[in-house]
Every structure is written in C-alpha cells, then in structure tokens.
mmCIF file of C-alpha atoms and ligand atoms in Angstrom:
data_model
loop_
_atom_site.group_PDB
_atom_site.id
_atom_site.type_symbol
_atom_site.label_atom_id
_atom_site.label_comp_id
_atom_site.label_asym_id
_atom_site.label_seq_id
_atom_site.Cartn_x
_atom_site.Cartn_y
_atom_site.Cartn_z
ATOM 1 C CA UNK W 1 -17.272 -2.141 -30.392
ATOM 2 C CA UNK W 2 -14.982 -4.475 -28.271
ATOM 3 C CA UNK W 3 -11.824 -3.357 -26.357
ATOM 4 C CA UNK W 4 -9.065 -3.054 -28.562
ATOM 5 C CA UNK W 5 -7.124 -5.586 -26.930
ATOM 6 C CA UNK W 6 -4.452 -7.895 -29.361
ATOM 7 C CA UNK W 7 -3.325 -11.100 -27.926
ATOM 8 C CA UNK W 8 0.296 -12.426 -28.824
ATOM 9 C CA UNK W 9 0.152 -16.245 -30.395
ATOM 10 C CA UNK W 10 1.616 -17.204 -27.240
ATOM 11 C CA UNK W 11 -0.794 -16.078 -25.264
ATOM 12 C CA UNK W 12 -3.897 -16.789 -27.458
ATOM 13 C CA UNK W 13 -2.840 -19.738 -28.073
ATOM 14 C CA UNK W 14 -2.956 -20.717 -24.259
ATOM 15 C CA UNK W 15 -6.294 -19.188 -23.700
ATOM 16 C CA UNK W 16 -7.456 -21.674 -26.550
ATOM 17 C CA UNK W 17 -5.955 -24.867 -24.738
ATOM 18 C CA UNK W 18 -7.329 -23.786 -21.220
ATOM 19 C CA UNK W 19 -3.187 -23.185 -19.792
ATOM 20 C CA UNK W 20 -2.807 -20.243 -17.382
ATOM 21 C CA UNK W 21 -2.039 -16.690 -17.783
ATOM 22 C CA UNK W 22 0.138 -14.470 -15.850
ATOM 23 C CA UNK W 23 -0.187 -11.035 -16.339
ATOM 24 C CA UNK W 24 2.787 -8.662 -16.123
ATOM 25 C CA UNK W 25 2.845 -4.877 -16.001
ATOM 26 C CA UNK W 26 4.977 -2.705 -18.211
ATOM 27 C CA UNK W 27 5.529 0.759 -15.598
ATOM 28 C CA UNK W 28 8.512 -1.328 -14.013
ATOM 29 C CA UNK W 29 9.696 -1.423 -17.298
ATOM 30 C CA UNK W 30 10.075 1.841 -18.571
ATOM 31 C CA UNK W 31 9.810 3.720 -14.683
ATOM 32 C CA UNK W 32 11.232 1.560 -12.225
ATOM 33 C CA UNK W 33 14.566 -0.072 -13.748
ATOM 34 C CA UNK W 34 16.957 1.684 -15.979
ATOM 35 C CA UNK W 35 18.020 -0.115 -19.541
ATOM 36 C CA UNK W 36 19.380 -2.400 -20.142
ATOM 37 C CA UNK W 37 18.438 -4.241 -16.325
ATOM 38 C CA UNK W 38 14.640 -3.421 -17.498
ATOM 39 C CA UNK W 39 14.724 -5.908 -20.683
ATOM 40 C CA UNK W 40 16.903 -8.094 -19.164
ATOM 41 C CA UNK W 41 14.339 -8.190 -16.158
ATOM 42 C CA UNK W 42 10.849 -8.534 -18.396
ATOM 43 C CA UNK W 43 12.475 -11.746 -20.402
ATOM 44 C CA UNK W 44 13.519 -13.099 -16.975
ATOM 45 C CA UNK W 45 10.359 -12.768 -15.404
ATOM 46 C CA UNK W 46 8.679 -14.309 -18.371
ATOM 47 C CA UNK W 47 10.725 -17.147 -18.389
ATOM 48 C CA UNK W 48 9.826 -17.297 -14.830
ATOM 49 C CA UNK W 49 6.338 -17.866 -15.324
ATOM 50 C CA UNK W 50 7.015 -20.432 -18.313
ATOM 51 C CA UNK W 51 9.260 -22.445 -15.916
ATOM 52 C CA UNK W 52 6.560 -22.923 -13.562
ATOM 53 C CA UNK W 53 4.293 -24.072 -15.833
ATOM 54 C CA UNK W 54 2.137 -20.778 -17.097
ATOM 55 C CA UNK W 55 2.217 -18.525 -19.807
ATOM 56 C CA UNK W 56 3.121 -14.505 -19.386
ATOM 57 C CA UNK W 57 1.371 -11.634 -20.761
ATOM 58 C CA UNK W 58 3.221 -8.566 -20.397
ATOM 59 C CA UNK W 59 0.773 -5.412 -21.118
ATOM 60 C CA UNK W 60 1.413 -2.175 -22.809
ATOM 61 C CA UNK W 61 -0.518 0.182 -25.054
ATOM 62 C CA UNK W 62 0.850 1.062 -28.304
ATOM 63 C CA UNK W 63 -0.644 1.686 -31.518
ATOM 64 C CA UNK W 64 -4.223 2.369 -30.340
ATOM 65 C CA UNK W 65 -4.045 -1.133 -28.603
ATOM 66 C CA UNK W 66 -4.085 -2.671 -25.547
ATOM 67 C CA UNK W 67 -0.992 -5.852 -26.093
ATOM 68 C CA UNK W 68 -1.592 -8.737 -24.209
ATOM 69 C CA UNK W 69 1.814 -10.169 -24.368
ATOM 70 C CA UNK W 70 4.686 -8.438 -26.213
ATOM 71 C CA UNK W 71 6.857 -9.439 -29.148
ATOM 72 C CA UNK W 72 10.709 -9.780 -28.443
ATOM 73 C CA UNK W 73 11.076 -6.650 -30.512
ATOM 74 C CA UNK W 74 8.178 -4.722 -28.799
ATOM 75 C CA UNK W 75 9.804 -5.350 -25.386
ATOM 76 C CA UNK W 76 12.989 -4.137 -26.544
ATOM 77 C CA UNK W 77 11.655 -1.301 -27.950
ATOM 78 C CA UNK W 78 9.484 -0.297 -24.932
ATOM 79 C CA UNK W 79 12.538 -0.700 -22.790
ATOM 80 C CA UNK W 80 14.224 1.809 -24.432
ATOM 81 C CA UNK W 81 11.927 4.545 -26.042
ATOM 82 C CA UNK W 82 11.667 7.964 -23.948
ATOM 83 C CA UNK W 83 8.496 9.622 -23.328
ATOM 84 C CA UNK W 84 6.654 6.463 -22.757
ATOM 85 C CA UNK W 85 3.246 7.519 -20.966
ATOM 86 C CA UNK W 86 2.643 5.743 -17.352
ATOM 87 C CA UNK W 87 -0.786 4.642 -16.938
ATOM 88 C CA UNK W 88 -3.038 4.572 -14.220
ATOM 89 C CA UNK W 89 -7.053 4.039 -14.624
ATOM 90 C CA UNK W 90 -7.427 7.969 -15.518
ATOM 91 C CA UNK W 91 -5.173 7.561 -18.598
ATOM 92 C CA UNK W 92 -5.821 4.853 -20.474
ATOM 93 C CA UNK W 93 -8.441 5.394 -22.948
ATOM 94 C CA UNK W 94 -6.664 8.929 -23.502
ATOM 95 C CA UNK W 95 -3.418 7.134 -24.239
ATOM 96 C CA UNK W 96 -5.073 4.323 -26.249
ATOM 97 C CA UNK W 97 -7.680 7.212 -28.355
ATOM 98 C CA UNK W 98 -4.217 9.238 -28.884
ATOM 99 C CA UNK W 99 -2.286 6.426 -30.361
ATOM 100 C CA UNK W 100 0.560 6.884 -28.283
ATOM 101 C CA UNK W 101 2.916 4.518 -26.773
ATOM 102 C CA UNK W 102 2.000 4.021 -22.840
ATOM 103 C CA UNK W 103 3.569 1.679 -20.363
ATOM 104 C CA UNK W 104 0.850 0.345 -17.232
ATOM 105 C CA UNK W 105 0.738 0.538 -13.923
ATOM 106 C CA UNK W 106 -0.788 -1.517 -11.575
ATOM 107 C CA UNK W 107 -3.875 -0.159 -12.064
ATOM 108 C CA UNK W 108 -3.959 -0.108 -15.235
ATOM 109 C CA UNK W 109 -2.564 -4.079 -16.075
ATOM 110 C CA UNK W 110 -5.633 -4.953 -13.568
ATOM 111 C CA UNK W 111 -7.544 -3.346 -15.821
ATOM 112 C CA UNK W 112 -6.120 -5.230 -18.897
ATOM 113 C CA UNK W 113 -5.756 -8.499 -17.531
ATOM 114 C CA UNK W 114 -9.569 -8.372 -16.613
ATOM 115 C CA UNK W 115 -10.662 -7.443 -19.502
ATOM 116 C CA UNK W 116 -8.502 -10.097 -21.561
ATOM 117 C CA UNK W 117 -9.868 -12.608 -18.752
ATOM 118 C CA UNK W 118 -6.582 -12.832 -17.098
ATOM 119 C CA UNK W 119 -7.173 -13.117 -13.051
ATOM 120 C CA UNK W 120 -3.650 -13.639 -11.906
ATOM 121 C CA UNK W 121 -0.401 -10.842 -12.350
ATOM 122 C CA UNK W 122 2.625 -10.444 -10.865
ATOM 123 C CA UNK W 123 4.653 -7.313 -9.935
ATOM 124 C CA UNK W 124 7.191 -6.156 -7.431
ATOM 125 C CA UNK W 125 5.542 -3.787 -5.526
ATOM 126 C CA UNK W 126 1.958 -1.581 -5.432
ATOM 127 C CA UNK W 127 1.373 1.738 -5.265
ATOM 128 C CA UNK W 128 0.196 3.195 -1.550
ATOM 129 C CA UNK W 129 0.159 5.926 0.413
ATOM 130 C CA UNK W 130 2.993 8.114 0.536
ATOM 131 C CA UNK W 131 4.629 9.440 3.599
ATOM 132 C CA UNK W 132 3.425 12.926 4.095
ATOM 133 C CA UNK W 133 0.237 11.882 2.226
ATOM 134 C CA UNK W 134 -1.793 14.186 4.946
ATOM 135 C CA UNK W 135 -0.644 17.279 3.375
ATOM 136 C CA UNK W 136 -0.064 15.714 -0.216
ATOM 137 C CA UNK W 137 -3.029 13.538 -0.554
ATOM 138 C CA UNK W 138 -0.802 11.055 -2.424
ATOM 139 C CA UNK W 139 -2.342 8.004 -2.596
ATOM 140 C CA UNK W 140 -2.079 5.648 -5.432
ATOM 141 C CA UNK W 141 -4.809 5.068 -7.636
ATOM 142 C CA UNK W 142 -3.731 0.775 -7.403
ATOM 143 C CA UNK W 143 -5.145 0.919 -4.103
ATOM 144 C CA UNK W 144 -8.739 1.519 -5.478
ATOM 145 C CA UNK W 145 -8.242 -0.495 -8.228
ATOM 146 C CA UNK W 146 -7.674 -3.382 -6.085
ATOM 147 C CA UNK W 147 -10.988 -2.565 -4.257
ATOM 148 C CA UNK W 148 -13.101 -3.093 -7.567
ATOM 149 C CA UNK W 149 -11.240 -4.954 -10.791
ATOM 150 C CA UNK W 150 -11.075 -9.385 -9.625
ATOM 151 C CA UNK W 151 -7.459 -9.514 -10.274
ATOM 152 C CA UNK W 152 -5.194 -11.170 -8.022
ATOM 153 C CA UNK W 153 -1.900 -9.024 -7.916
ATOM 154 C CA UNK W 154 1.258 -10.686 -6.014
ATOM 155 C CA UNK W 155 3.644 -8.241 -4.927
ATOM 156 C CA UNK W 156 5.881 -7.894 -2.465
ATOM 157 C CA UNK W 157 4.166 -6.062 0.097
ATOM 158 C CA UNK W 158 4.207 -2.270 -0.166
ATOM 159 C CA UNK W 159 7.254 -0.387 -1.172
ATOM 160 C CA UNK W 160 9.066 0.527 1.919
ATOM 161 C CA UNK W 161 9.045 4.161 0.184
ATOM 162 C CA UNK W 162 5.417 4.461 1.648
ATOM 163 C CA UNK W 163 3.546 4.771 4.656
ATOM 164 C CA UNK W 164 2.666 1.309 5.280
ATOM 165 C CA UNK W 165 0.663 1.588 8.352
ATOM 166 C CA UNK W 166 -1.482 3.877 6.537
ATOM 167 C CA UNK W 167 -1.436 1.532 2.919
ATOM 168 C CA UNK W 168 -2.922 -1.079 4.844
ATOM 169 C CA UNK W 169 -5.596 1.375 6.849
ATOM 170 C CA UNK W 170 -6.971 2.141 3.296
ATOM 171 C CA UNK W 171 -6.770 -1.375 1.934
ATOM 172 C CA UNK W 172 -8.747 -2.168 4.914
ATOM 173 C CA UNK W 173 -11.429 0.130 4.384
ATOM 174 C CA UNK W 174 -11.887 -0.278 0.834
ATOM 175 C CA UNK W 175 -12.281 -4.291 1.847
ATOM 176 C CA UNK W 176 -9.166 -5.650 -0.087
ATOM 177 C CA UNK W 177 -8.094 -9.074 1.527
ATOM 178 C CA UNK W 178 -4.387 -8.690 2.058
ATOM 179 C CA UNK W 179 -2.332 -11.871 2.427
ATOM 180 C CA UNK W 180 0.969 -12.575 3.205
ATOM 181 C CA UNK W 181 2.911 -15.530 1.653
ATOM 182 C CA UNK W 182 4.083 -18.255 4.477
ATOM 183 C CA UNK W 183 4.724 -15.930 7.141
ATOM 184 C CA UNK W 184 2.781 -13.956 9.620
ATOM 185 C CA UNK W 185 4.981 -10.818 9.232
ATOM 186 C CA UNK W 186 3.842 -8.355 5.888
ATOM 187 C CA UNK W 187 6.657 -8.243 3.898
ATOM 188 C CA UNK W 188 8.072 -4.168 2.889
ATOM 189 C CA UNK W 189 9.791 -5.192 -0.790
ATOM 190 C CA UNK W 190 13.519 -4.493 -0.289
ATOM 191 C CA UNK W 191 12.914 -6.683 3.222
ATOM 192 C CA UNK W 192 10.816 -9.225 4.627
ATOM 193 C CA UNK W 193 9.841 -7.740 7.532
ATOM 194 C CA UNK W 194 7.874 -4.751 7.792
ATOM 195 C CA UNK W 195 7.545 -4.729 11.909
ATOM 196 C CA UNK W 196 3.282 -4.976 10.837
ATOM 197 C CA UNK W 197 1.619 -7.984 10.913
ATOM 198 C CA UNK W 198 -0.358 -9.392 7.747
ATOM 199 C CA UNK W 199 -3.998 -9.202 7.916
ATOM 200 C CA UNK W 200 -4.496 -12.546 6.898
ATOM 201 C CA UNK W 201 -1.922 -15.498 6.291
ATOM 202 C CA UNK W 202 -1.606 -18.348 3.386
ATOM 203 C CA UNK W 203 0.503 -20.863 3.075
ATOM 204 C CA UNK W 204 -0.248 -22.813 -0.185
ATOM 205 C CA UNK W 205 -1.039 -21.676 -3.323
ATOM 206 C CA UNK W 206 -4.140 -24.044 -3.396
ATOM 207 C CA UNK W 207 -5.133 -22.244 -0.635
ATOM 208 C CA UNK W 208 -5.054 -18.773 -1.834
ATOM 209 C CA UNK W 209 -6.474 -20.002 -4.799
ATOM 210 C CA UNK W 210 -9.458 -21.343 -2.915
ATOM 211 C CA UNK W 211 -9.603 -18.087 -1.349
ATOM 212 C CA UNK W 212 -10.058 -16.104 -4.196
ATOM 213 C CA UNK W 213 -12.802 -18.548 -5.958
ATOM 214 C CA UNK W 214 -14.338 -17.924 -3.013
ATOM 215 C CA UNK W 215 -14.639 -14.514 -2.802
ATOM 216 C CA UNK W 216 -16.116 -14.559 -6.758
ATOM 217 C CA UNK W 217 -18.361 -17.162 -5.444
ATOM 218 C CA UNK W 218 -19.828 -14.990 -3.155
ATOM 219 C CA UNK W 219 -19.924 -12.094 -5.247
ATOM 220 C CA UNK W 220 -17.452 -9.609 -3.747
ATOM 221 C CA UNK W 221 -15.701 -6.936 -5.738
ATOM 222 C CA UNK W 222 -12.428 -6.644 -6.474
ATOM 223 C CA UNK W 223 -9.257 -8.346 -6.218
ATOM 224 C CA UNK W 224 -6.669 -9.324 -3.688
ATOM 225 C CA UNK W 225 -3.565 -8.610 -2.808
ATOM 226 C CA UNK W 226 -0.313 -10.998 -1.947
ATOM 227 C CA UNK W 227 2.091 -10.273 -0.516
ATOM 228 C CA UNK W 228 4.931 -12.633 -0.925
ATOM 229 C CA UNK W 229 8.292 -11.960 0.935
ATOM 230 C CA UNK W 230 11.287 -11.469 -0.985
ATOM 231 C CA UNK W 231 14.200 -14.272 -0.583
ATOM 232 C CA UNK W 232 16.167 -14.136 2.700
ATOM 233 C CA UNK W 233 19.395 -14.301 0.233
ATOM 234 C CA UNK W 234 18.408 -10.960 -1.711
ATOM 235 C CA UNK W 235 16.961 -8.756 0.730
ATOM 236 C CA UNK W 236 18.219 -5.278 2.518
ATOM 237 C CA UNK W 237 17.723 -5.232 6.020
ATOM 238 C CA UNK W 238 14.994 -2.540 6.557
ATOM 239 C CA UNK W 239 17.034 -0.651 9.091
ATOM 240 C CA UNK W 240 20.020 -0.129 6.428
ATOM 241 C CA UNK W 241 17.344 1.292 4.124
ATOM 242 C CA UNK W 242 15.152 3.471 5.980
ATOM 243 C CA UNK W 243 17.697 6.606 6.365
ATOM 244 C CA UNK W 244 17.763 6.117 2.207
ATOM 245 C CA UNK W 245 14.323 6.398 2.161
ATOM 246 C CA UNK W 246 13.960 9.299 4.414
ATOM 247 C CA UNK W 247 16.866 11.065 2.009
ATOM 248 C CA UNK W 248 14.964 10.263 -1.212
ATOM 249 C CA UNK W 249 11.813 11.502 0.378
ATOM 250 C CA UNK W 250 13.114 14.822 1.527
ATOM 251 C CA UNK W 251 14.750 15.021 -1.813
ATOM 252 C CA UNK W 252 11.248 15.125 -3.879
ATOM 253 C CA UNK W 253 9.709 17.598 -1.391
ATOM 254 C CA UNK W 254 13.029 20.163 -1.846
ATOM 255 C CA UNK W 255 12.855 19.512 -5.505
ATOM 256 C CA UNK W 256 8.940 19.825 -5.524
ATOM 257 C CA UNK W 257 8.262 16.537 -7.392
ATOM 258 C CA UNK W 258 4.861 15.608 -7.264
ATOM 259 C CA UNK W 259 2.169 12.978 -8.825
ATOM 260 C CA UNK W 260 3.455 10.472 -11.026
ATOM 261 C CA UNK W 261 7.034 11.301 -10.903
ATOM 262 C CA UNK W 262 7.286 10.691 -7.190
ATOM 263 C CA UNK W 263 7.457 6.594 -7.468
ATOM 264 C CA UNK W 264 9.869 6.220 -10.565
ATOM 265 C CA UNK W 265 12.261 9.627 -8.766
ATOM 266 C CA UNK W 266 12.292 7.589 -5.377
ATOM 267 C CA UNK W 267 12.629 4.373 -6.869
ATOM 268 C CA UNK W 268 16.248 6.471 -9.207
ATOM 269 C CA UNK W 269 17.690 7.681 -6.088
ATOM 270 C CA UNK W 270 17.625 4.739 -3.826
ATOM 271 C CA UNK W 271 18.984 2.887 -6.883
ATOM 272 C CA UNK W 272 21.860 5.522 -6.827
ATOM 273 C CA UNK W 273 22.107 5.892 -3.229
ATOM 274 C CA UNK W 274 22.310 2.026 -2.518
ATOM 275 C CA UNK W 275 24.476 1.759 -5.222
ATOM 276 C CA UNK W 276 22.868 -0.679 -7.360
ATOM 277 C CA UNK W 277 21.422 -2.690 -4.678
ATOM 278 C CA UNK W 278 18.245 -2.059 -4.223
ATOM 279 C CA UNK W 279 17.874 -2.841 -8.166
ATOM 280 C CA UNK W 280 19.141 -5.973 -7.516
ATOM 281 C CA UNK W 281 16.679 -6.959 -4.821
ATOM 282 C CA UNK W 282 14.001 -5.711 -6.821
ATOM 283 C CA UNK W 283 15.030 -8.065 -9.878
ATOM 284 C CA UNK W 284 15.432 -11.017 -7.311
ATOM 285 C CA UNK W 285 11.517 -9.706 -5.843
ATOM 286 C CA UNK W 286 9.884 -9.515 -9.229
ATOM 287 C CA UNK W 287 11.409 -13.135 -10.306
ATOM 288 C CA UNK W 288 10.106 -14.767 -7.338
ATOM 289 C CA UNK W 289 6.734 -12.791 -7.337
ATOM 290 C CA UNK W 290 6.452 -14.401 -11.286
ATOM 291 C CA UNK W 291 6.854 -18.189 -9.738
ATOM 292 C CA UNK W 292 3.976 -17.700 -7.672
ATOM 293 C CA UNK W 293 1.764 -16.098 -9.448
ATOM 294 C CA UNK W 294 2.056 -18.992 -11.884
ATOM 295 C CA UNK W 295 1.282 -21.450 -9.371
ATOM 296 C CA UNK W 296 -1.578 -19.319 -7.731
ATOM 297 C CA UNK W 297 -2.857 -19.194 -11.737
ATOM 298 C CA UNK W 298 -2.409 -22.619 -12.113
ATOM 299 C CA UNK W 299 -4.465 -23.923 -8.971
ATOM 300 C CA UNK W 300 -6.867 -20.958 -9.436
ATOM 301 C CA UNK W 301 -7.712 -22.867 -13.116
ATOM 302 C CA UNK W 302 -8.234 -26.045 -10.477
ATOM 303 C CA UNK W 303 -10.594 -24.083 -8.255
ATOM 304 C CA UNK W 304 -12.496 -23.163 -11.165
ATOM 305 C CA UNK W 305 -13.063 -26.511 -12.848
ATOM 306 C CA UNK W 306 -14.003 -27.604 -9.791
ATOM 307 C CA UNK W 307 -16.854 -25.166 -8.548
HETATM 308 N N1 LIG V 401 6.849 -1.750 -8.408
HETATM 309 C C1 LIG V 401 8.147 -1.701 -8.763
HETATM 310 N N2 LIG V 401 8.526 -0.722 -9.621
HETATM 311 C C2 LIG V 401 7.615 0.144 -10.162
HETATM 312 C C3 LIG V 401 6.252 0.077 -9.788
HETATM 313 C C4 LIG V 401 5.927 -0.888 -8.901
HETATM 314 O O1 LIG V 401 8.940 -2.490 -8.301
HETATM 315 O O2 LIG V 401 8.002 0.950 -10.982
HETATM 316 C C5 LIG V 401 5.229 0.992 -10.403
HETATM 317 C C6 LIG V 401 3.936 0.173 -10.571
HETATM 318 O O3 LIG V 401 3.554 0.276 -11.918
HETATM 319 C C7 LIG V 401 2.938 0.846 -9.652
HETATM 320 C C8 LIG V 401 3.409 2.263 -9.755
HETATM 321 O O4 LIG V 401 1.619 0.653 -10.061
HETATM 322 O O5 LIG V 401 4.829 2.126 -9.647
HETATM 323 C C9 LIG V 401 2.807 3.134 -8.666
HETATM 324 O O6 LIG V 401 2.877 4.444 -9.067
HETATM 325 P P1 LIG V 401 2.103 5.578 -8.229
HETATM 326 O O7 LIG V 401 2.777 5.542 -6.890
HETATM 327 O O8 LIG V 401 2.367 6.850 -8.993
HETATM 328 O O9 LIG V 401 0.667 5.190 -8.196
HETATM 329 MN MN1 LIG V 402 0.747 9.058 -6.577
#
C-alpha cells in the first residue's frame, strides 16, 4: 500500500509539467496565529510562492489523508475548527489511522513534502531548544527531523522564544548545515540579529541550491536549514522583545505548561503582550520566507537537470 497522500489539481498538475513545489506547513495555521490573521496569512503566503514563479502545497491531514495542497474551503475550514491535532513525527500515522483532522509541524510537513517529492518548504520559524531545556528536556522533535528527511526548510532563524546558542549546538551535532540568507549574522525571527554568527553564509539562491544538490550528491542525510532574515521594515528590535520573552517563559513554568502547548502558549502571550506586533512581524517573516523558498525551488529544479 502507498502513503495516503492526495494531491490538489494545482499541485499535481505542476508535478506533471516539471514546475516547482513549495511546501507549506499547517501548525502556524491553527497554533501560531489566531483567525481570521491565520487564513488571511496561508492565502498570502500562497500567493507568495505563485508570484515568484512556484506552486504551494500547504499540508494537513484530514480524512485519513495526507493533503498536498488545500482547497479554498479546506483552508478555511482548518483555520477555524477547534481541536485540530498538532503533528510532529510521533503523531502522524496515529492521526492519519484515526481519521481525525491534524494540522503539521515542521516535522511533520518534512515528512510530507518528502514523501510527495517536494524538497523545498517554507515556514516562519523551527522548533529548538527551549530555555530551561536542562531541567525540561524540551527539545523539538524538527531539530531531528532536519538531521534525517532531504527537505530544505527556510525559516527565519530560531524563534527568539528558545535557547539559540543551544538550537544551534544540537543542529551542529546532528550535522544539519545551517545557512543564513545574505548576511553573516543568524537571524532570531522577530529580529535580524541574533548577536550569533551563522555557521555558514549564502548569498544567492543558485547557490544554496547548488549546495543542497550537493549534499544529495554525496549522499548525506537530511535536510538543511535557512535561515533568511526578516525585512529591516517589519522587525522588533531584539532588546524590546527579550523582557517579553522572559515574561511568557516564566508564565508557562508558573502555569505548568509543558510539551506541545509550550510553542503555540508563548507564541499567544507575546502576541498579547506586544500588542499585536509580534503577529505582524511574523506575517511579514512567513511572506518573505515563501519568496525564497520559491526561488531556492526553482534553481534547485536547475541544479537537478543539470547533474
Ligand atoms: N513557526 C511559527 N509559528 C508556529 C510554528 C513555527 O511562526 O506556530 C510551529 C511549527 O509548526 C513548529 C512548531 O514546527 O511550532 C514547533 O513546535 P514544538 O516547539 O512543540 O516542537
Ligand atoms: Mn517541545
């Protein structure tokens, strides 16, 4: 039996005439915007991709089924249904056997997009390692995922919520080549700066592209990570932010808030606590994180033909 995977006529049909994919996760859909800015974001970000020249798949489960791209009406629905499961690697063939409707992380769009043959996806930003994560062992499942499914993810950097020192000690060991986009600096999501430089540094789009054919070439596991820095006109200035953070943080210890719930409870309060702000650079991260990916996607299809 194959994956139950359906493919929307917009994106099957561009499989068929060799035009590039883009995947998109759904968790920042139903976990990390409220409605109606979640909808309003997804069909942005698709556009996005379209305007650039690919086409986007945006991934959910429902019905037993993995979607690779999502009707109008699906999104909309998605966007506002309760209960919607968020999936990581460990849940998705128990949400998918059960039939029930699950929105995916990271993790799990990797997943997805490799098995639908997608190699490119954008988001805003991965899962890490979560301050305190000595005594809380928090750590999110994308980071492995990244270390074995050939998916190139752009993001934009690690959330600022995390410990970022410590994200990029792990994505380091588990061998995950992490690039930032045009500058030296690793962007933190909210801001461009993270006071950490990049591990490594790419310019182009062909260039990253010829990174990562290279890297299948010589047989390496796993995917990579970009990190592409939000635009100077949307983002918070990290010092503004960080006694938020700190708040939020000490707000999900006091109210005991633990596994899943910690990203999508952070990612609520700073909303609230920046009053709207931080939603608004996140919309303005996620559009620009769509652009690239489409051009990564379309030189990667370049690379390919040509190797
Ligand atoms: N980036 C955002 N908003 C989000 C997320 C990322 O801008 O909601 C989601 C992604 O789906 C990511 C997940 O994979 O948060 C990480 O969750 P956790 O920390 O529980 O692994
Ligand atoms: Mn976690």
């Amino acid at each position: 039996m194959n994956p139950p995977l359906s493919f929307s006529a917009e994106v099957a049909q561009a499989q068929a005439g060799d035009v590039p994919v883009v995947a998109l996760e759904s968790t920042i859909i139903t976990h990390g915007m409220p409605y109606p800015q979640n909808v309003e974001t997804a069909r942005r970000v698709e556009v996005a991709v379209r305007d650039a020249g690919a086409v986007p798949a945006t991934i959910a489960v429902m019905d037993h089924t993995v979607k690779i791209g999502l009707s109008a009406a699906e999104l909309d629905t998605l966007a506002q249904a309760k209960d919607v499961a968020k999936l990581s690697r460990a849940d998705l063939a128990y949400c998918l056997a059960s039939g029930k409707t699950g929105a995916t992380t990271v993790a799990a769009t990797m997943i997805c997009a490799h098995l639908a043959n997608i190699r490119v996806f954008a988001t805003g930003g991965i899962g890490g390692v979560h301050r305190g994560a000595a005594e809380s062992f928090d750590i999110s499942a994308d980071l492995h995922e990244l270390a074995q499914t050939p998916v190139t993810v752009v993001s934009a950097g690690a959330k600022a919520i995390l410990d970022i020192p410590k994200t990029l000690e792990i994505l380091e060991t588990l061998g995950v080549p992490v690039i930032a986009y045009g500058q030296d600096e690793l962007p933190a999501f909210w801001s461009r700066t993270s006071g950490l430089k990049a591990p490594m540094r790419w310019d182009t789009p062909q260039a990253i592209a010829q990174a990562i054919e290279m890297h299948r070439i010589l047989g390496l596991s796993g995917g990579h990570l970009i990190a592409n820095p939000i635009p100077a006109s949307a983002e918070i200035a990290a010092q503004s932010l960080e006694p938020i953070i700190v708040q939020a943080n000490a707000e999900a210890e006091t109210r005991g808030i633990t596994g899943k719930a910690v990203t999508p409870f952070l990612l609520e309060r700073i909303f609230e606590l920046t009053e709207g702000r931080s939603l608004e650079a996140n919309i303005a991260l996620v559009l620009h994180n769509a652009h690239l990916a489409a051009k990564i996607a379309i030189c990667l299809q370049q690379a390919s033909r040509n190797t």
